[in-house]
XYZ file of C-alpha atoms in Angstrom:
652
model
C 0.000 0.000 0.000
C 0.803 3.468 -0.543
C -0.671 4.843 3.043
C 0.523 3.658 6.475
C -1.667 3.189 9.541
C -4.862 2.255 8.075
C -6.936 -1.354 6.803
C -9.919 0.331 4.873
C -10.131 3.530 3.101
C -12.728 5.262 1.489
C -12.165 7.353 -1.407
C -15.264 9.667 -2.565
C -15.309 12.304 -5.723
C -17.821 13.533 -8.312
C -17.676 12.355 -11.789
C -14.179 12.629 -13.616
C -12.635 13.458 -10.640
C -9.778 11.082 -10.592
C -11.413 9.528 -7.812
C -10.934 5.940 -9.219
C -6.980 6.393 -10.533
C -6.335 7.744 -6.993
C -7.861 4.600 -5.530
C -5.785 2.229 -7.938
C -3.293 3.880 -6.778
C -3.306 3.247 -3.419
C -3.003 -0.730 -4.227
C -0.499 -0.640 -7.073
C 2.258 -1.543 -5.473
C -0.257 -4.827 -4.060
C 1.235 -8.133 -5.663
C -2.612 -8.827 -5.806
C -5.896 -6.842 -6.139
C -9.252 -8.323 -6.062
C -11.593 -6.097 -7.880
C -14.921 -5.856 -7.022
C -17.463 -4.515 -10.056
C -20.635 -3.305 -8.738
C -21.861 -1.627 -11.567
C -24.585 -3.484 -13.974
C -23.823 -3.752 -17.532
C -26.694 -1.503 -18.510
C -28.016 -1.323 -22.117
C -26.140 -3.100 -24.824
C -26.623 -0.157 -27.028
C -25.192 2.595 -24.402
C -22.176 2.533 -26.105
C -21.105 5.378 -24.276
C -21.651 3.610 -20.876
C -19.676 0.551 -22.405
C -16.513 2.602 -23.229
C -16.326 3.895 -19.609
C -16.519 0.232 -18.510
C -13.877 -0.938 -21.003
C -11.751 1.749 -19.949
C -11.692 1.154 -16.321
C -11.141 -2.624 -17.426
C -8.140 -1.347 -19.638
C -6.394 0.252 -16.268
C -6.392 -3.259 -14.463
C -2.663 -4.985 -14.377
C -2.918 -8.540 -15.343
C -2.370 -9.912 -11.532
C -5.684 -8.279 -10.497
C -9.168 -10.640 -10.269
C -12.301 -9.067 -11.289
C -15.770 -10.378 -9.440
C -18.972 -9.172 -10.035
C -21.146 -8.432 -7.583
C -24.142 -6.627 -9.435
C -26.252 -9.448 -9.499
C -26.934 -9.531 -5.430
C -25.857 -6.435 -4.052
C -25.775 -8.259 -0.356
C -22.723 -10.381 -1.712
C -20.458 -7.254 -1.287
C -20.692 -7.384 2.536
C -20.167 -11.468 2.881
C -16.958 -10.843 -0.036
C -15.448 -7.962 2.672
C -16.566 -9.966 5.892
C -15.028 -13.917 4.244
C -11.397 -11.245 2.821
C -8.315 -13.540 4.306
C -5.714 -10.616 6.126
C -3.310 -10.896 3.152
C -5.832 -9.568 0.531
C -6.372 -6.627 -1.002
C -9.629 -5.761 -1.878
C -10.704 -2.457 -4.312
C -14.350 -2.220 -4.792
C -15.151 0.320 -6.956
C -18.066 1.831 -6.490
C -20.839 2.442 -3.999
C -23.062 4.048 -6.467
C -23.734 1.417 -8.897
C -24.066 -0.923 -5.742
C -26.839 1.665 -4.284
C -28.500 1.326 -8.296
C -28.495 -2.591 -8.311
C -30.201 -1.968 -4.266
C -32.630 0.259 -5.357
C -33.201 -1.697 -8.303
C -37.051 -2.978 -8.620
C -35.914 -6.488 -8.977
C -34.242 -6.662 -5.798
C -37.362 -5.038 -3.925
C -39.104 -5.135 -1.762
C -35.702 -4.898 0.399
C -34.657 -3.008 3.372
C -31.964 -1.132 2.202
C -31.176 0.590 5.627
C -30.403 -2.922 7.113
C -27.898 -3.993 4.049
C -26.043 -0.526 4.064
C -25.746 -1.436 8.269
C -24.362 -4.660 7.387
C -22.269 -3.574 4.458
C -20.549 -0.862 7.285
C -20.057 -3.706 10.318
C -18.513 -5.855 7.161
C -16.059 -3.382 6.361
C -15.509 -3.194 10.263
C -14.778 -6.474 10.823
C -12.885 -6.628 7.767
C -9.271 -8.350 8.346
C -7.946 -7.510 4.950
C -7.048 -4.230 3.394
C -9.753 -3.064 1.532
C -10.253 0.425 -0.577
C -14.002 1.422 -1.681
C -14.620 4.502 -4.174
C -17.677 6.212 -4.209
C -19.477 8.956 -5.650
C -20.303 12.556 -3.448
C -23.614 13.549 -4.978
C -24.664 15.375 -1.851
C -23.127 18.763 -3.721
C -25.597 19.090 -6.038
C -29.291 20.246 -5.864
C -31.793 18.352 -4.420
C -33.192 16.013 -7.400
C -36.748 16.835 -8.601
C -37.722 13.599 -9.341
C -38.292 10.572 -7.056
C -35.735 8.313 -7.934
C -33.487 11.184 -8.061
C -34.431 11.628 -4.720
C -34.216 8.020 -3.820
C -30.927 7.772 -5.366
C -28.988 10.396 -3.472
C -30.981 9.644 -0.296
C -29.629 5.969 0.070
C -26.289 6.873 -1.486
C -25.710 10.029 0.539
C -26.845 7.098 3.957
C -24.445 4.552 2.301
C -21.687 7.019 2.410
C -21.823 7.937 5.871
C -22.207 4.416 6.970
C -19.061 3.591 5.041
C -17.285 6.691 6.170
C -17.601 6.045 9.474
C -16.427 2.068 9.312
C -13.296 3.103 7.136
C -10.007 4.106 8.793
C -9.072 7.038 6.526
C -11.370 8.967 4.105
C -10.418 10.868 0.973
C -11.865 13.812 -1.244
C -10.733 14.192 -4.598
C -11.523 17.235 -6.411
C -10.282 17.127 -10.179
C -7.647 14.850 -9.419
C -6.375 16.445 -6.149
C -7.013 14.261 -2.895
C -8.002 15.549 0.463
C -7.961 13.799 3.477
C -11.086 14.124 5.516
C -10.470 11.051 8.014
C -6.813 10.619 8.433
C -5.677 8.365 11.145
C -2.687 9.433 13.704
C 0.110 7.746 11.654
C -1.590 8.160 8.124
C 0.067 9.738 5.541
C -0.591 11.089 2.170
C 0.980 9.500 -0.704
C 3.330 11.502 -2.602
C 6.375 11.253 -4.657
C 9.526 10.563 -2.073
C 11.998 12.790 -2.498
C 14.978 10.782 -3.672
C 18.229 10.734 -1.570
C 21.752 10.720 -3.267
C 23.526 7.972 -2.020
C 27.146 8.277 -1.061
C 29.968 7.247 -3.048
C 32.680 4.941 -2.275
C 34.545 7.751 -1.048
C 32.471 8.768 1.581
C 32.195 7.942 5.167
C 31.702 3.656 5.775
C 27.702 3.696 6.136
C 25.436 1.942 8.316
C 24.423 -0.932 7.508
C 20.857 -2.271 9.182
C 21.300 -5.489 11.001
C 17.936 -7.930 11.818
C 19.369 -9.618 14.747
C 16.069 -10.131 16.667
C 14.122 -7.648 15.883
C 10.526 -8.170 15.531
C 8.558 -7.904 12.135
C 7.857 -4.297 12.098
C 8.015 -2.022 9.117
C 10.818 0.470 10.557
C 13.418 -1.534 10.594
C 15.800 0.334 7.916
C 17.257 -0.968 4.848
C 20.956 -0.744 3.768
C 23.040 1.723 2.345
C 23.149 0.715 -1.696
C 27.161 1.515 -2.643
C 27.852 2.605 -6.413
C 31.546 2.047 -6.374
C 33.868 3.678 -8.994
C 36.128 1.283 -10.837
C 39.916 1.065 -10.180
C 41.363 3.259 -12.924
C 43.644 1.320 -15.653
C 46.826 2.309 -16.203
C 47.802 5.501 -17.973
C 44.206 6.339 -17.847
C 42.112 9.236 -15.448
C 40.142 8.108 -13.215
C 36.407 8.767 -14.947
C 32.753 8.354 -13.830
C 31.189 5.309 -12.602
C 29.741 3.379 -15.312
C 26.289 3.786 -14.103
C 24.401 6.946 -12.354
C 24.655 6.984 -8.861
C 21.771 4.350 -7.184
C 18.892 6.572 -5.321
C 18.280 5.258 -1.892
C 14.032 5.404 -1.967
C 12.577 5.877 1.858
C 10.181 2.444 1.957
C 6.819 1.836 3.315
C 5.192 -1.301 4.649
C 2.686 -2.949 2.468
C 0.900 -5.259 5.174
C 1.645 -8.341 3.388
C 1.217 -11.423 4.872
C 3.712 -13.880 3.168
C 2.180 -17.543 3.125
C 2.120 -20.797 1.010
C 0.108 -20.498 -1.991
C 0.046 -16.680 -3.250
C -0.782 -15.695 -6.598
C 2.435 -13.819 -8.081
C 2.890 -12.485 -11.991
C 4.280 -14.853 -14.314
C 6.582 -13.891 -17.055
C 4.795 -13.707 -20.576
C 5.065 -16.978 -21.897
C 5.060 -16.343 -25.516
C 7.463 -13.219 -26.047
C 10.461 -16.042 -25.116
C 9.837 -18.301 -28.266
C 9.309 -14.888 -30.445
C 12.636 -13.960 -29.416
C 14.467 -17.310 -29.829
C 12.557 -17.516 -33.379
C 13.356 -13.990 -34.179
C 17.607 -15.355 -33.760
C 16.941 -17.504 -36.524
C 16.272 -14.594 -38.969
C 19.446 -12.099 -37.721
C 22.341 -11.148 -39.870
C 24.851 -13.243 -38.470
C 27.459 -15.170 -40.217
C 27.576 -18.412 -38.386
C 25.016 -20.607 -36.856
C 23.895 -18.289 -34.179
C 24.036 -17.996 -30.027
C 23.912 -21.347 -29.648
C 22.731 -22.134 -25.741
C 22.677 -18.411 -25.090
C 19.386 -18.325 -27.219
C 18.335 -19.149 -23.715
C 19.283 -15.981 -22.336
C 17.407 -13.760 -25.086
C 14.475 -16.020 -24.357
C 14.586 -15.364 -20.213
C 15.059 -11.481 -20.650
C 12.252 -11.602 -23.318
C 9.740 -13.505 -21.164
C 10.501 -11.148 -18.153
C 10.531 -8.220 -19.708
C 7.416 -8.873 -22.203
C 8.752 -8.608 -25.141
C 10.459 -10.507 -28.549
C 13.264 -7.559 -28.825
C 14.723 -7.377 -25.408
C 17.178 -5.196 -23.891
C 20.263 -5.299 -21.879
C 19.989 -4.917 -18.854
C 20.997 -1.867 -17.874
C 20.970 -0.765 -13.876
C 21.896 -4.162 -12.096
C 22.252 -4.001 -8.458
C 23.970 -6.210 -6.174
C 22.749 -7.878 -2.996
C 25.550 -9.222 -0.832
C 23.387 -11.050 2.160
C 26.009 -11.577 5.249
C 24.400 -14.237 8.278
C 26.462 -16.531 10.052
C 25.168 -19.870 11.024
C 26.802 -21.220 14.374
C 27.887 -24.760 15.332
C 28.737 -27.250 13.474
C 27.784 -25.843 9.705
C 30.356 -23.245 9.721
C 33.502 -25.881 10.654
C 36.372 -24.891 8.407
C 35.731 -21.324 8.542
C 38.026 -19.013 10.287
C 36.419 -16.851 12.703
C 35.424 -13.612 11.462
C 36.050 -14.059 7.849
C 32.778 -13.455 6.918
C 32.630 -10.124 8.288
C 36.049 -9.272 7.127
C 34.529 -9.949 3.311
C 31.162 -7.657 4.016
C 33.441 -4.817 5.502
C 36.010 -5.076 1.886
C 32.573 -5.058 -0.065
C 31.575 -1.982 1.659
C 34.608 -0.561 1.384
C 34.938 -1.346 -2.848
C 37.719 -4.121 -2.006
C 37.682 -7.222 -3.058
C 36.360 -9.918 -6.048
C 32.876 -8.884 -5.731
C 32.483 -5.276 -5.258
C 35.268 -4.570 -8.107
C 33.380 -6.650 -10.490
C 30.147 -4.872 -9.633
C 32.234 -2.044 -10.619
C 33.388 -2.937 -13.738
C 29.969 -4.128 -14.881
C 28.310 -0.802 -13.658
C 26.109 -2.251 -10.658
C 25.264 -1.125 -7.409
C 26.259 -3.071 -4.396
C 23.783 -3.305 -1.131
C 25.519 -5.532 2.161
C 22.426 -6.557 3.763
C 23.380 -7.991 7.444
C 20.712 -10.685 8.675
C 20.210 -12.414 11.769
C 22.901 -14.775 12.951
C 21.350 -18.966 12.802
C 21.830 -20.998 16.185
C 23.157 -24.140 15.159
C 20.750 -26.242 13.469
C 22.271 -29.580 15.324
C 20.514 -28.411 18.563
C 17.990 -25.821 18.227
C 16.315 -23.810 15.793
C 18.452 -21.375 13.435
C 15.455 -18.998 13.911
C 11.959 -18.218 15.820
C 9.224 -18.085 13.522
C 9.182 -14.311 14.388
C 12.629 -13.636 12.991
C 11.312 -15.410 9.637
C 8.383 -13.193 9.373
C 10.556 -10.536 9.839
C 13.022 -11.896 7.601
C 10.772 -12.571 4.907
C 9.554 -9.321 5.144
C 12.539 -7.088 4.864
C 13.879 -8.789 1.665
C 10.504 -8.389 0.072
C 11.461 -4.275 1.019
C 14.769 -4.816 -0.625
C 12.991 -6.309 -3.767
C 10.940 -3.281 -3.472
C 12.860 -0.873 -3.018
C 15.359 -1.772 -6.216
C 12.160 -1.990 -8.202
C 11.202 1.579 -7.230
C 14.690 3.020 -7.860
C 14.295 0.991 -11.489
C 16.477 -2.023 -11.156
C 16.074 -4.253 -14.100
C 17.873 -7.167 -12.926
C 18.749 -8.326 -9.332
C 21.985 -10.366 -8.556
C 21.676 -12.741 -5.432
C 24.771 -13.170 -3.203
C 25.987 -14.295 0.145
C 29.088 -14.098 2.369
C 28.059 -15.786 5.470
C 30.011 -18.841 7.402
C 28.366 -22.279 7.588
C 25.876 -21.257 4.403
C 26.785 -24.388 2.525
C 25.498 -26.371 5.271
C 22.518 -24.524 5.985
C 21.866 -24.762 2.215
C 22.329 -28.413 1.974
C 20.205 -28.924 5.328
C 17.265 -27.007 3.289
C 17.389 -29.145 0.345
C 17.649 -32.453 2.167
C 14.442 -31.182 3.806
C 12.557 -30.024 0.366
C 14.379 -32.066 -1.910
C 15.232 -35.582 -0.120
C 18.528 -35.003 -1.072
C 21.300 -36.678 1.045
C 23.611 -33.841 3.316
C 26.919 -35.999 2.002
C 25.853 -35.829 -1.565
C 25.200 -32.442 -1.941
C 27.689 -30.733 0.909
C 31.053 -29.586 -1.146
C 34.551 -30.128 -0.187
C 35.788 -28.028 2.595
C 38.814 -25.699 1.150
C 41.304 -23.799 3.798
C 42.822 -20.455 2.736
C 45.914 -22.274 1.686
C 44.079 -24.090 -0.241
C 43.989 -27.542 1.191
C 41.233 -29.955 1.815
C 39.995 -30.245 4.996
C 37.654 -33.609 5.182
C 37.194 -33.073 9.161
C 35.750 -30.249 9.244
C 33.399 -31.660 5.573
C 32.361 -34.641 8.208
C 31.701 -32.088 11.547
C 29.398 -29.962 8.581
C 27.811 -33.633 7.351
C 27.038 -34.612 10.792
C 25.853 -31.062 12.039
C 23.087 -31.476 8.945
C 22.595 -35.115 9.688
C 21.739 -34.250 13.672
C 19.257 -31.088 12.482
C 17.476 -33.375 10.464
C 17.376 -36.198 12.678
C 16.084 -32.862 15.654
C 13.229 -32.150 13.137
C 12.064 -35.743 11.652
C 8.457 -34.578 13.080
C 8.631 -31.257 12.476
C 6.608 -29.894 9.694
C 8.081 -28.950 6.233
C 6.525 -26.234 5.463
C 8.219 -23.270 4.185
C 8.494 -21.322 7.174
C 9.238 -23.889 9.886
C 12.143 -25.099 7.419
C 13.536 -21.600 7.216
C 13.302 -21.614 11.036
C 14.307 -25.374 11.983
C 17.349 -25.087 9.229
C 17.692 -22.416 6.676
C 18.798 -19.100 8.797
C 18.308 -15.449 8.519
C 20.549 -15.121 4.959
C 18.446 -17.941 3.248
C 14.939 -16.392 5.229
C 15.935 -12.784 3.395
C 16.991 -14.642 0.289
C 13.459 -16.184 0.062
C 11.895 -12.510 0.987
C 13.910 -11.156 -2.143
C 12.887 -13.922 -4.982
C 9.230 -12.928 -3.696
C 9.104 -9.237 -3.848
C 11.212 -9.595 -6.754
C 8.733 -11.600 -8.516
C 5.889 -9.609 -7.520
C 7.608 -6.695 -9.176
C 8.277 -8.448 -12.048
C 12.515 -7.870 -11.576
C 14.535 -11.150 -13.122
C 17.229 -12.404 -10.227
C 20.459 -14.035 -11.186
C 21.101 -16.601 -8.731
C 24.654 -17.564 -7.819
C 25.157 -20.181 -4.995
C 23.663 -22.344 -2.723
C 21.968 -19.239 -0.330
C 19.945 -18.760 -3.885
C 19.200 -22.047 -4.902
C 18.097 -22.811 -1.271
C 15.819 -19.514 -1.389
C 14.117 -21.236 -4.452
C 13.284 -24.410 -3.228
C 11.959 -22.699 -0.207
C 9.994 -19.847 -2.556
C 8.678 -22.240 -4.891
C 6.738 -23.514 -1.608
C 5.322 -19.904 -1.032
C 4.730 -18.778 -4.760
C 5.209 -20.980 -7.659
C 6.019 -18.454 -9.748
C 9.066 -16.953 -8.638
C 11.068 -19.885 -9.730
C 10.195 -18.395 -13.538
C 11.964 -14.710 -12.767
C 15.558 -16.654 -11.716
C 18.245 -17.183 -14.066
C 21.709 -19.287 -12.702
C 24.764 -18.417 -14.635
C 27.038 -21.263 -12.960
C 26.920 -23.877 -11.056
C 30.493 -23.199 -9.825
C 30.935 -27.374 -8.873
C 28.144 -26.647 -6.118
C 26.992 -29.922 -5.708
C 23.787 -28.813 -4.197
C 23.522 -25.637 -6.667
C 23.597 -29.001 -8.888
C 20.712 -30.318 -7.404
C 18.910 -27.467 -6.649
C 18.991 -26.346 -10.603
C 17.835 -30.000 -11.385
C 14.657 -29.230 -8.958
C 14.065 -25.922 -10.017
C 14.198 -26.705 -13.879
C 16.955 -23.914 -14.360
C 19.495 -24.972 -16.454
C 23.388 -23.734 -15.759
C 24.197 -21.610 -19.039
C 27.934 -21.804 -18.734
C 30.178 -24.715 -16.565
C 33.040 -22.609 -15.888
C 33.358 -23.481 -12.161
C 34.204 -20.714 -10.997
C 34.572 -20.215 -7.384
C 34.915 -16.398 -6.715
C 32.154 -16.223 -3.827
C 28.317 -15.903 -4.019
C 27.390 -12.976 -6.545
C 31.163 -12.670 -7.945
C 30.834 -15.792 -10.023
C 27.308 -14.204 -11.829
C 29.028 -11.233 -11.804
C 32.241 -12.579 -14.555
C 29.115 -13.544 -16.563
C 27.248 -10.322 -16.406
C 28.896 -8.566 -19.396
C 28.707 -12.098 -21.390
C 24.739 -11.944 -21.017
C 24.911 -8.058 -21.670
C 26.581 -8.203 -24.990
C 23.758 -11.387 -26.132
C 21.030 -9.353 -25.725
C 22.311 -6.090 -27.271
C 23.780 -8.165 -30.027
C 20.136 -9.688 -30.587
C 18.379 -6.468 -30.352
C 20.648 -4.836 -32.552
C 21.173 -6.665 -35.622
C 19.125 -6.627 -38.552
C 16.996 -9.353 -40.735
C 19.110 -11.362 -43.263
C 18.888 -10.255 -46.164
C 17.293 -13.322 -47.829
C 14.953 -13.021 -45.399
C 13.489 -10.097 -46.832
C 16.274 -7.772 -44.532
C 17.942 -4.917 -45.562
C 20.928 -5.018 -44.296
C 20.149 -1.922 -41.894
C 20.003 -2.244 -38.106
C 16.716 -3.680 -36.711
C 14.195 -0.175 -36.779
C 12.252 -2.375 -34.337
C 14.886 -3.177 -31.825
C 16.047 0.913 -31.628
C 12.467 1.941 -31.299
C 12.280 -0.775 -28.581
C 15.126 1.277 -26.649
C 12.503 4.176 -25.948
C 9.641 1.879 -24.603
C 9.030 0.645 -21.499
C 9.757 -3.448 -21.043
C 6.658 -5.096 -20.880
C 5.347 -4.088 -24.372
C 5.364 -6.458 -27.052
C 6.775 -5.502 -30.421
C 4.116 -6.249 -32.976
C 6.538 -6.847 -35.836
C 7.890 -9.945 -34.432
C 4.670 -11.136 -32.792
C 3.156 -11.425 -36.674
C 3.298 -15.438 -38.101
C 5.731 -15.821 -41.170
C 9.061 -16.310 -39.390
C 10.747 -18.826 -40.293
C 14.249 -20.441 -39.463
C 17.294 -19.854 -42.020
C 16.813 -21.383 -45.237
C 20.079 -23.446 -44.783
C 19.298 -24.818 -41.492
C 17.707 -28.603 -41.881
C 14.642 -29.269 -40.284
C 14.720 -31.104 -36.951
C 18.576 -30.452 -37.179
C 20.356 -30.226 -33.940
C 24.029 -29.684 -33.274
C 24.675 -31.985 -29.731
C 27.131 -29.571 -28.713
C 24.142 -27.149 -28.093
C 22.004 -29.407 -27.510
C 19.919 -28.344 -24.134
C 19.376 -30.891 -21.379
C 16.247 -31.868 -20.440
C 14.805 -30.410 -16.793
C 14.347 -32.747 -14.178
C 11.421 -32.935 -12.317
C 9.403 -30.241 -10.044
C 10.253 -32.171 -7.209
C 8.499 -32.270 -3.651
C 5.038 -30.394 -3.539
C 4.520 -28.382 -0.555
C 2.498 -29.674 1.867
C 0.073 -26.275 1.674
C -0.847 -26.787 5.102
C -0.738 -23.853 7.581
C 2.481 -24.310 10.261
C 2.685 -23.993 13.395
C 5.754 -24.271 15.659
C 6.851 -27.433 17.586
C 7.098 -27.466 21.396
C 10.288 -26.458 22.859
C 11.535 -23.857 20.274
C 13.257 -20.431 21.371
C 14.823 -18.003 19.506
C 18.614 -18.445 17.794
């Protein structure tokens, strides 16, 4: 939501007043709206009245549900009173409820007793809910009777609603006034944006979780634009990319459970794009499997000429996870690595240089070990969960097109591996790596004190539930609870994540539990020789693109690729139609105009039949070195089933 403090608002205006955008408004930034209709359809040949509907129909995302309520105008107040507390409800609008009430076919009626009921329903109302409405108590008093009539019930329906809404708005050509506010309400308005500071600047402050409780004031982290290292016999220049803008956030009010309805990418702007290759001016056989990669960027951004992506930021999550998960490690390593990220040192925050991307250190709560108690209460995963959905957010509203997932913590390999043995029935020996020292042995003790510390925590929770929460509690931690939190709000936003490591891959098995569709918005690079990233993939049905095995740290290895991926897609959107296919040799007209439009806009050139593959490609020809590997299964299905916490557990 875009106001604080309140569950139900009421939103009245006269006609063409704005009143409706304002009220969208209020919900856009909602993953999902149900919309409530109340008006009738009226005469088929009121043309006039059917263009008003089809525009109001035209202003709905895709994620929002439309119901009807016109045919029993009683079903508003059992739709508001039956709302779960993680909906979002817009009905819009009172008046053509109060015409379907005073309707002669829903008479005789007592209409003061269903505008009572339709007021205690919005009072008991658990979810959010935003009703528009028409002020008609302006005008003159109508001469007629069902003029009279009309304004009567509406002008009763009003003040009923009024008075069982938290906040109430005027809006006079287009401006809103607040009538109703409540103590901590606040009007929506354009934040102003903050400059964040350069690498040069003072270290900054980065929030830490720890245990704080799921409230929407905790504060998110700095986001660091760091200049790159100048080469030799070259000045110093600009950063490659403007400096981030650090947007102040507000809560939305979501409640994040199994089973939420999240956007899916389009599903047919990736094959336009992969059949649109076919018909480029290139001189050898193509991308080969980096056709994938111009198919995920199409799909996610919505259409068959996508772009590069051009402001990628950079989320370094660092969460220690105690006892016998991080054995190996040397204490205080991990923090060492988050400080030289902060500071522009080191693998990761020089290639996020280099490639132009922000960097944002995100500190989460520390995990107990797993072996004896639970990594987290379920309180620290709300809050968790919560506050990377914010970070999603708040790179979506500073226009992020592409996420990068990373993570810095000690013991995260085991934590990871414990997840996946719990989602995936994966065995902890089979998917836990080899344990390398900083001289670069092999240290199998410390591998068996990891394989044993997942082994114990699984054997601790054999009756505990596996849902999605109580595994991120039992097992997972705070840096795989955030990761989860980001592939959510990400998806929701409709920003594509590159995944790099087991902290991501365990976020997605644990996501795909919550919302199905976030899976779709992730794209893995490398597997780096992860054995559970292996695994994970397999599950997931994301196929590596490269098998470099690299082993930079989580977000450094997607990072080397980064510029790889870039050049693909502004190769692809660039070049122009063979000429034999009808090209004329001059850059794609469709791809530049595609550079001034928003993503999510289909190009109709290439959605058009007639396509077809080179002329000296044979059909059902397939080079095997290109060949793409079949995804495995879906894997386990979640269990659906609301958790609830076993006896005994504290907080980590």
């Amino acid at each position: 939501m875009s106001v604080d403090g309140w569950n139900t608002v009421l939103v009245l205006g006269g006609i063409r007043s704005g009143k409706s955008e304002f009220a969208e408004s209020l919900v856009a930034d909602a993953p999902v709206v149900r919309y409530l209709a109340t008006a009738p359809e009226g005469d088929p040949e009121d043309t006039e009245w059917a263009t008003r509907l089809a525009a109001h129909r035209a202003r709905r995302p895709g994620s929002w549900t439309t119901e009807e309520t016109a045919a029993e105008p009683r079903r508003l107040a059992d739709v508001l009173a039956t709302a779960e507390p993680n909906e979002t409800l817009l009905v819009d609008d009172l008046g053509g409820w109060v015409t379907v009430l005073l309707d002669p076919d829903h008479q005789p009626a007592d209409d003061v007793a269903t505008i009572a009921e339709l007021g205690e329903a919005i009072r008991t109302c658990s979810a959010r809910v935003v009703l528009v409405s028409p002020e008609v108590g302006l005008s003159l008093v109508p001469t007629t009777p069902l003029g009279r009539a009309f304004t009567d019930a509406l002008g009763a329906a009003n003040r009923t609603v009024a008075d069982a809404c938290d906040a109430v708005a005027l809006v006079v050509a287009g401006q809103p006034v607040w009538l109703k506010p409540v103590a901590t309400t606040t009007v929506p308005a354009a934040p102003a944006a903050t400059t964040v500071p350069s690498a040069t600047a003072t270290a900054p402050v980065v929030a830490s979780l720890g245990d704080a409780q799921p409230t929407p004031e905790v504060q998110l982290p700095d986001v660091l634009t760091h200049t790159p290292p100048a080469a030799p016999n070259q000045e110093p220049g600009n950063p490659w990319a403007a400096p981030t803008m650090a947007l102040p956030m507000v809560a939305t009010g979501l409640v994040i459970q199994p089973g939420m309805e999240l956007p899916m990418p389009d599903e047919y702007a990736g094959p336009q794009a992969v059949d649109r290759l076919a018909t480029l001016d290139v001189p050898g056989a193509g991308l080969g499997v980096l056709d994938r990669v111009v198919g995920f960027a199409a799909t996610t951004q919505g259409t068959s000429t996508p772009q590069a992506w051009g402001s990628v930021r950079v989320l370094l999550l660092h969460g220690d996870h105690a006892g016998g998960a991080s054995a190996g490690t040397v204490a205080g390593e991990s923090a060492r690595r988050a400080a030289q990220a902060r500071a522009g040192q080191g693998a990761l925050a020089r290639l996020a240089a280099e490639s132009g991307a922000s960097l944002q250190v995100v500190d989460t709560p520390a995990a107990a070990p797993m072996e004896d108690q639970p990594a987290l209460s379920l309180e620290q995963v709300e809050s968790a969960l919560r506050y990377g959905w914010r970070l999603a957010e708040q790179a979506a509203d500073a226009g992020v097109q592409l996420l990068v997932l990373g993570a810095c913590g000690a013991g995260t390999e085991a934590a990871a591996a414990a997840v996946l043995a719990a989602t995936a029935g994966a065995e902890p020996p089979a998917v836990l790596g080899r344990v390398i020292t900083d001289s670069g042995e092999i240290d199998d003790a410390a591998w068996m004190i990891r394989c044993a510390a997942v082994r114990d925590a699984l054997h601790r929770t054999r009756r505990s539930s596996r849902g999605a929460k109580d595994i991120l509690a039992e097992l997972g931690g705070g840096d795989v609870a955030v990761a989860t939190g980001v592939l959510l709000g990400a998806t929701a936003r409709r920003v594509p994540v590159l995944l790099d490591g087991p902290v991501g891959v365990a976020a997605g098995m644990v996501s795909r539990d919550l919302a199905g569709q976030a899976r779709h918005w992730c794209l893995l690079a490398d597997h780096g020789g992860h054995p559970a990233v292996r695994l994970a993939a397999d599950v997931l049905g994301l196929t590596p693109l490269f098998d470099l095995r690299l082993d930079l740290g989580e977000g450094a290895n997607a990072l080397v690729a980064l510029p790889l991926l870039r050049s693909v897609l502004a190769l692809a959107a660039a070049l122009p139609v063979h000429p034999s296919l009808g090209g004329d040799g001059e850059p794609d007209q469709a791809a530049d105009e595609s550079e001034s439009t928003e993503p999510g806009f289909p190009d109709p050139e290439y959605t058009e039949p007639g396509y077809t593959d080179r002329e000296y490609a044979e059909p059902g020809y397939t080079d095997p070195e290109f060949a793409e590997p079949e995804p495995a299964g879906p894997g386990p299905a979640s269990t659906g089933a609301d958790e609830q916490p076993a006896s005994g557990w504290r907080a980590g």
